[in-house]
Tab-separated table of C-alpha atoms in Angstrom:
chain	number	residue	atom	x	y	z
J	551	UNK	CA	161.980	-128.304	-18.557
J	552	UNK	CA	160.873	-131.802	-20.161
J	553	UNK	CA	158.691	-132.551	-17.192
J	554	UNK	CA	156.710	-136.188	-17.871
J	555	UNK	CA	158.178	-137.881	-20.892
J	556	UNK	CA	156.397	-140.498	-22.533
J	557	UNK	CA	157.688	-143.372	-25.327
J	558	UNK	CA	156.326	-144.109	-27.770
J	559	UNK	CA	153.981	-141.682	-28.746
J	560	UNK	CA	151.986	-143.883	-31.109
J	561	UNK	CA	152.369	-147.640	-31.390
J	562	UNK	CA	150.161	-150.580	-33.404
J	563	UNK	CA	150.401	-153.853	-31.880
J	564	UNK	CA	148.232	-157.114	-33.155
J	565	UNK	CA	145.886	-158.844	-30.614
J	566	UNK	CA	148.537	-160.973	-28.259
J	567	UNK	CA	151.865	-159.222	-28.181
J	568	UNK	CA	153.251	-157.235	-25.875
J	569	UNK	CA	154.535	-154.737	-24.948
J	570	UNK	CA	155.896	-151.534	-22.404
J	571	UNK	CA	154.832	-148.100	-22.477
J	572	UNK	CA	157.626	-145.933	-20.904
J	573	UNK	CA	157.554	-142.833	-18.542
J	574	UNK	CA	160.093	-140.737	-16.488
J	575	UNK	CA	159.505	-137.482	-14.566
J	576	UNK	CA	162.096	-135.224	-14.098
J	577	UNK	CA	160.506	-133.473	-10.950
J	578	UNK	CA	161.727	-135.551	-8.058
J	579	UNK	CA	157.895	-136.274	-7.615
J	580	UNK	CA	157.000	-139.215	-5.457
J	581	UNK	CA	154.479	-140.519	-6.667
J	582	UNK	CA	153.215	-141.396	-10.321
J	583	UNK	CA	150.422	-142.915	-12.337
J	584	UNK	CA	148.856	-144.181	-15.609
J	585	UNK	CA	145.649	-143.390	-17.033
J	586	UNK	CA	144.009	-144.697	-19.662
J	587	UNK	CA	141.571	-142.455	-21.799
J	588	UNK	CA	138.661	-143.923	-24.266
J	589	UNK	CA	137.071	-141.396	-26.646
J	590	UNK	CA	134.282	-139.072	-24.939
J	591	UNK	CA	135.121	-140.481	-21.644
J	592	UNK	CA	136.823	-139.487	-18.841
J	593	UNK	CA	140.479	-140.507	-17.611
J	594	UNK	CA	140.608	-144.215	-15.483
J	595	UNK	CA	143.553	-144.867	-13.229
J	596	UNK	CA	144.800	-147.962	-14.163
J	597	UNK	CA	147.705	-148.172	-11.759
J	598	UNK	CA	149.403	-145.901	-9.332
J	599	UNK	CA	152.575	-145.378	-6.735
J	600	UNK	CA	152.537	-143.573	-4.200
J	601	UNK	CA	156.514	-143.480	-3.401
J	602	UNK	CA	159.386	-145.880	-4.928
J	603	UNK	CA	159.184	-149.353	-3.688
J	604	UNK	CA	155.165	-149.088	-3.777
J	605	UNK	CA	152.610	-150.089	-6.821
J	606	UNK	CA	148.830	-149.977	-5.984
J	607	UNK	CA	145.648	-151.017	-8.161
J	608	UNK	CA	143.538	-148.247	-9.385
J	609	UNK	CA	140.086	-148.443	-11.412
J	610	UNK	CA	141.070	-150.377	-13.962
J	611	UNK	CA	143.857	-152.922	-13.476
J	612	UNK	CA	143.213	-156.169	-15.362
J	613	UNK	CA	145.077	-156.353	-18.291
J	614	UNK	CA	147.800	-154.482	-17.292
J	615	UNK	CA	151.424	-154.979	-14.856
J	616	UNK	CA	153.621	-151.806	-13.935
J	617	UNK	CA	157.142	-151.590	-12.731
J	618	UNK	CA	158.540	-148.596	-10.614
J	619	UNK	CA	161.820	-148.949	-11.799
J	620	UNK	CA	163.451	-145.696	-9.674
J	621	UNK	CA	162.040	-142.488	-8.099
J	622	UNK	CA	161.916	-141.221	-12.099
J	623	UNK	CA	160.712	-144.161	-14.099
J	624	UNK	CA	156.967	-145.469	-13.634
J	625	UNK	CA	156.672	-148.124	-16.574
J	626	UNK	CA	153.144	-149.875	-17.870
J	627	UNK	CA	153.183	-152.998	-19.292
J	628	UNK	CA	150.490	-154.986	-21.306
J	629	UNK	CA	151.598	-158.985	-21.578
J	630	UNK	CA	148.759	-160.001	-24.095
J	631	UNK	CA	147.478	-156.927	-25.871
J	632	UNK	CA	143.872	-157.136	-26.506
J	633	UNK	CA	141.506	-154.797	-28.945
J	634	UNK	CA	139.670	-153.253	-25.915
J	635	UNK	CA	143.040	-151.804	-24.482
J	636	UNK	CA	142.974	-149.434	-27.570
J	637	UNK	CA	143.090	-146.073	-26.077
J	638	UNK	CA	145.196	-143.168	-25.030
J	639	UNK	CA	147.759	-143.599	-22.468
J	640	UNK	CA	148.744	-140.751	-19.690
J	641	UNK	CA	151.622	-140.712	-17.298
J	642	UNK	CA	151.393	-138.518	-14.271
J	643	UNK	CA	153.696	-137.271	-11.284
J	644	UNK	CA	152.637	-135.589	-8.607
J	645	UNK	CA	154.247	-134.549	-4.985
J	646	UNK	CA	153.143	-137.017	-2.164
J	647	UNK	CA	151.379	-135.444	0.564
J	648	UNK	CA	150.699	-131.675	1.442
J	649	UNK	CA	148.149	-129.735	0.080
J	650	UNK	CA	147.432	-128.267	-3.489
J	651	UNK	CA	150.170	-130.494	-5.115
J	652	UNK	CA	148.615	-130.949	-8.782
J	653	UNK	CA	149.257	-133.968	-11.298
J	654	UNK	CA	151.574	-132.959	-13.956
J	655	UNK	CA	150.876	-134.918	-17.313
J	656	UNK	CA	152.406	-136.294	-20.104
J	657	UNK	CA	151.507	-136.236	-23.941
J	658	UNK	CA	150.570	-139.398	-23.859
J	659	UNK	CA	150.568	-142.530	-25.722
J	660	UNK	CA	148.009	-143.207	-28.608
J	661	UNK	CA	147.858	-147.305	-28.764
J	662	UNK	CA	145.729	-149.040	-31.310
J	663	UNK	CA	145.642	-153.239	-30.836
J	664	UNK	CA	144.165	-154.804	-33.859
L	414	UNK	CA	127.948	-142.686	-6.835
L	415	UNK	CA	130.871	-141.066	-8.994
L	416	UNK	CA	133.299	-139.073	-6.330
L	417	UNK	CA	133.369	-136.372	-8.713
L	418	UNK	CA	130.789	-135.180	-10.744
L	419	UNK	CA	130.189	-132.249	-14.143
L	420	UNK	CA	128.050	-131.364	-16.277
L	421	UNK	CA	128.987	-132.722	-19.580
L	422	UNK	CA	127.926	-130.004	-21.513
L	423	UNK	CA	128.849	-128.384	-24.265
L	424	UNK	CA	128.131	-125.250	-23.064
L	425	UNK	CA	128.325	-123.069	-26.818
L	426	UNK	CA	128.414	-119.182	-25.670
L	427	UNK	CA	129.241	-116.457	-28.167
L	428	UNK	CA	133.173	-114.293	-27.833
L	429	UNK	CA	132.936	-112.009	-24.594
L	430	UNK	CA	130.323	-113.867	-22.647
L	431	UNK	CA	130.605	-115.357	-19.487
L	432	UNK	CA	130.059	-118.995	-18.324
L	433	UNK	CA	130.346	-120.452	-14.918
L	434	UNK	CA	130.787	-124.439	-14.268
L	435	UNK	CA	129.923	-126.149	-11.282
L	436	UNK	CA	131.342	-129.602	-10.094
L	437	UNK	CA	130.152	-131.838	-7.202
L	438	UNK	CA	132.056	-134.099	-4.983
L	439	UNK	CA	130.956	-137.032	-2.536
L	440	UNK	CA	133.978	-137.092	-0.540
L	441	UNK	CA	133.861	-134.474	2.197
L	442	UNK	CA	137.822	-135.558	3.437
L	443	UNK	CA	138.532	-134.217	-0.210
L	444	UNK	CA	141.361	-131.575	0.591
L	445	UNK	CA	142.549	-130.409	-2.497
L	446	UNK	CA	140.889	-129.223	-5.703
L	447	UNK	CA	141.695	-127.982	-9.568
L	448	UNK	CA	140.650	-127.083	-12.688
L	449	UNK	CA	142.142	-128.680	-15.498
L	450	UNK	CA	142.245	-127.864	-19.250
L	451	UNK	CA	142.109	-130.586	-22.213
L	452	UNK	CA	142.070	-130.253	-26.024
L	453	UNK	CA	141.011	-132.807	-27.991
L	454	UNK	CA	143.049	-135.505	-27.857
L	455	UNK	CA	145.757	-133.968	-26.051
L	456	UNK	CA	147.094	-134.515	-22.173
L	457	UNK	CA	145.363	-132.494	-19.202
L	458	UNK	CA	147.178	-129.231	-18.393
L	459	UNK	CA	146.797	-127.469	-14.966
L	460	UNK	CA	144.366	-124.393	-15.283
L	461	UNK	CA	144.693	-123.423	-11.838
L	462	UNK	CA	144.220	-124.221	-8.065
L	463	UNK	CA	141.236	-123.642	-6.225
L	464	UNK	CA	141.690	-122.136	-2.497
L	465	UNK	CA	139.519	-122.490	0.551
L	466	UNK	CA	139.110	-118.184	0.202
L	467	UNK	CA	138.225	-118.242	-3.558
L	468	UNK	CA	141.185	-117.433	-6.634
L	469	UNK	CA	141.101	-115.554	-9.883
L	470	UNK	CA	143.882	-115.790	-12.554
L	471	UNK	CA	143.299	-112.631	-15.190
L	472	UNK	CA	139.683	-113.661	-16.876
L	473	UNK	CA	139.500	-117.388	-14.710
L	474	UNK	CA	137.830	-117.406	-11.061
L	475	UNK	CA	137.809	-120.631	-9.069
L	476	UNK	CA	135.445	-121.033	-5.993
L	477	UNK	CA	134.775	-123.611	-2.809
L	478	UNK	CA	132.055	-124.806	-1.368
L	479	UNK	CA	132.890	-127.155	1.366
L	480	UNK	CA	129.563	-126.840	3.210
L	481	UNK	CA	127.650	-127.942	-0.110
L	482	UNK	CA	130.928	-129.699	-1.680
L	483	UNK	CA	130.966	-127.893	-5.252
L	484	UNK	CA	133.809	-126.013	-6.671
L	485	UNK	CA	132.676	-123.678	-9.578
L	486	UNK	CA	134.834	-122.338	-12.554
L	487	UNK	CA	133.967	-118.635	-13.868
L	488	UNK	CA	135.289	-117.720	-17.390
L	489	UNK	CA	134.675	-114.321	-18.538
L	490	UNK	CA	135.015	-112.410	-21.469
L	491	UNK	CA	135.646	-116.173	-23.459
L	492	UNK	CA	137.618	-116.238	-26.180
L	493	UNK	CA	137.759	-118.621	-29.072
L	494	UNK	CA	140.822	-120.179	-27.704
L	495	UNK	CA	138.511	-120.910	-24.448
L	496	UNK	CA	137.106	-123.626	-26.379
L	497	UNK	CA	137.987	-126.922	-24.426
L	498	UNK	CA	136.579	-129.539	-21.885
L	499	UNK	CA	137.235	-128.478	-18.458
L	500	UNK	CA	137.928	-130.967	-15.944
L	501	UNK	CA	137.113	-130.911	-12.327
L	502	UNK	CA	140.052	-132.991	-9.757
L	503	UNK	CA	139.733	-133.193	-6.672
L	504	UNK	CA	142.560	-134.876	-4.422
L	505	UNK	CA	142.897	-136.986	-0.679
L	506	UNK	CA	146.277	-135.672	-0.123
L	507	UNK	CA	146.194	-138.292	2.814
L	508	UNK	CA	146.132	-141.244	0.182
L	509	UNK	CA	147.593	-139.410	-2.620
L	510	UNK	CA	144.709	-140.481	-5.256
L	511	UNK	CA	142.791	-137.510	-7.284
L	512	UNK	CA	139.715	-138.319	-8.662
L	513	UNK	CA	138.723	-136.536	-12.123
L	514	UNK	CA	135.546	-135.609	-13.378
L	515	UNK	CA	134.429	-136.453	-16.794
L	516	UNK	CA	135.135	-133.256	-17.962
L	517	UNK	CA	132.397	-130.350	-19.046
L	518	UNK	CA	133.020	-129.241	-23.157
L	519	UNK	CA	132.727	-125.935	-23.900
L	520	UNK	CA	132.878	-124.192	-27.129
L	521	UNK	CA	133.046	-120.532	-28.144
L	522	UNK	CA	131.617	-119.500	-31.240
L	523	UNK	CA	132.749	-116.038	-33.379
């Protein structure tokens, strides 16, 4: 029952590289997302997709590129990390459509960009 | 306007009492709603669904407003392990986004 698995779970990068933050869902969910959380705030949808094939812009996009690889794999990818993408990093799945279909998480990834 | 909006608390209440949240929407196509748990640090987990007729799960009742767009949260009989920030989602199945509240902090004290 692994649900949403995330990789890494921590990571340090220096200002300028990249790199890809990994997530798969085991759920046969349609759709999944990525959130990014900042200390005493609320969660930010930085990219989501609705169904394979489809990538859509959330709250918070610049910065950032994603990749839905296959129905499973959602990937987020940062090309030049910078300081002020320091945060914690959640991957979601969810059902598409239909009512009362929640947003299962996963444990996230903590990334610090110095 | 924020589509979904909490009280940021902290609520502190004592063991055994009970505490009610409230949450506010803007979106009256909104079609789904939850309540979602988060420790510090740590990824939100599912605390339960929140039906059109009103739900309870053992000490945890959910409620809907439509008419006045607010879903409320009732905890009683907290417990230490209680202590968390609560977050409020509410979901346009249509368009598959949910929208998350900032989360309300509550903390039980012995």
């Amino acid at each position: 029952n692994a649900g949403v698995t995330q990789t890494p779970k921590f990571q340090v990068l220096k200002t300028g590289q990249s790199m890809t933050l990994q997530c798969a869902q085991d759920m046969n969910h349609n759709s999944m997302y990525w959130y990014r959380q900042d200390p005493g705030m609320g969660l930010r949808l930085i990219y989501y997709s609705a169904s394979e094939g489809t990538t859509d812009k959330g709250e918070v996009p610049n910065g950032y590129n994603v990749s839905r690889l296959n129905k499973r794999e959602f990937s987020l990818r940062l090309e030049s990390a910078a300081p002020s993408q320091t945060s914690v990093y959640f991957c979601a799945s969810s059902e598409f459509g239909g009512s009362n279909q929640p947003q299962h998480f996963g444990d996230g990834t903590r990334l610090s960009i110095l | 306007r924020k589509e979904v909006e909490q009280d940021p608390g902290p609520f502190n209440v004592p063991e055994g009492a009970t505490v009610a949240f409230n949450c506010t929407y803007s979106n009256s196509a909104s079609q789904s709603f939850f309540w979602y748990r988060q420790d510090c640090r740590k990824e939100p987990k599912l605390l339960m669904s929140v039906y059109s007729s009103g739900n309870e799960d053992g000490r945890f009742t959910a409620q809907l407003n439509r008419a006045s767009q607010y879903i409320s949260l009732l905890i009683r009989d907290s417990k230490l392990s209680d202590s968390a920030t609560y977050l409020c989602v509410v979901n346009l199945y249509n368009f598959n986004k949910f929208y998350f509240g900032s989360g309300t902090k509550l903390n039980v004290k012995p």
